[in-house]
Amino acid sequence: MDIKIEKKKYLVPRKYWAWIGGGAVLIAVLIWLGLSNFSSTLKVDRKGLSI
């Protein structure tokens, strides 16, 4: 009478999901920083700093 509950099979085990998510965020941030234009966002003058 017991009903078997089958575990779902994933491509990557669930214990590695946090590492994969963190790596994806890190890669996205590095790409964003690499493609951004720093000269237009940060200007340094004698009188001060404007962001």
CSV table of C-alpha atoms in Angstrom, one decimal:
chain,number,residue,atom,x,y,z
A,1,MET,CA,0.0,0.0,0.0
A,2,ASP,CA,3.0,2.3,0.2
A,3,ILE,CA,3.3,4.8,-2.6
A,4,LYS,CA,6.7,5.4,-4.0
A,5,ILE,CA,7.8,9.0,-4.3
A,6,GLU,CA,10.4,9.3,-7.0
A,7,LYS,CA,13.0,12.0,-6.7
A,8,LYS,CA,13.4,14.3,-9.6
A,9,LYS,CA,16.5,13.9,-11.6
A,10,TYR,CA,18.3,17.2,-12.4
A,11,LEU,CA,21.2,17.8,-14.7
A,12,VAL,CA,23.2,19.2,-11.8
A,13,PRO,CA,22.8,18.0,-8.2
A,14,ARG,CA,20.9,20.5,-6.0
A,15,LYS,CA,23.8,21.0,-3.6
A,16,TYR,CA,25.7,22.8,-6.4
A,17,TRP,CA,22.9,25.1,-7.4
A,18,ALA,CA,24.1,27.9,-5.1
A,19,TRP,CA,27.6,27.7,-6.6
A,20,ILE,CA,26.3,27.9,-10.1
A,21,GLY,CA,24.0,30.8,-9.3
A,22,GLY,CA,26.8,32.7,-7.6
A,23,GLY,CA,29.1,32.0,-10.6
A,24,ALA,CA,26.5,33.3,-13.0
A,25,VAL,CA,26.0,36.5,-11.0
A,26,LEU,CA,29.8,37.0,-10.8
A,27,ILE,CA,30.2,36.5,-14.6
A,28,ALA,CA,27.3,38.9,-15.2
A,29,VAL,CA,28.9,41.6,-13.0
A,30,LEU,CA,32.3,41.1,-14.8
A,31,ILE,CA,30.7,41.4,-18.2
A,32,TRP,CA,28.8,44.5,-17.1
A,33,LEU,CA,32.0,46.2,-15.8
A,34,GLY,CA,33.9,45.2,-18.9
A,35,LEU,CA,31.3,46.7,-21.3
A,36,SER,CA,30.6,49.9,-19.3
A,37,ASN,CA,32.1,53.2,-20.2
A,38,PHE,CA,34.0,54.4,-17.1
A,39,SER,CA,35.0,57.8,-18.6
A,40,SER,CA,31.3,59.0,-18.7
A,41,THR,CA,30.4,57.8,-15.2
A,42,LEU,CA,33.4,59.0,-13.2
A,43,LYS,CA,34.9,62.5,-13.6
A,44,VAL,CA,37.7,63.8,-11.5
A,45,ASP,CA,38.4,67.6,-11.5
A,46,ARG,CA,40.7,69.7,-9.4
A,47,LYS,CA,37.7,71.0,-7.4
A,48,GLY,CA,36.1,67.7,-6.7
A,49,LEU,CA,34.9,64.3,-7.7
A,50,SER,CA,31.6,63.8,-9.5
A,51,ILE,CA,30.0,60.4,-10.1
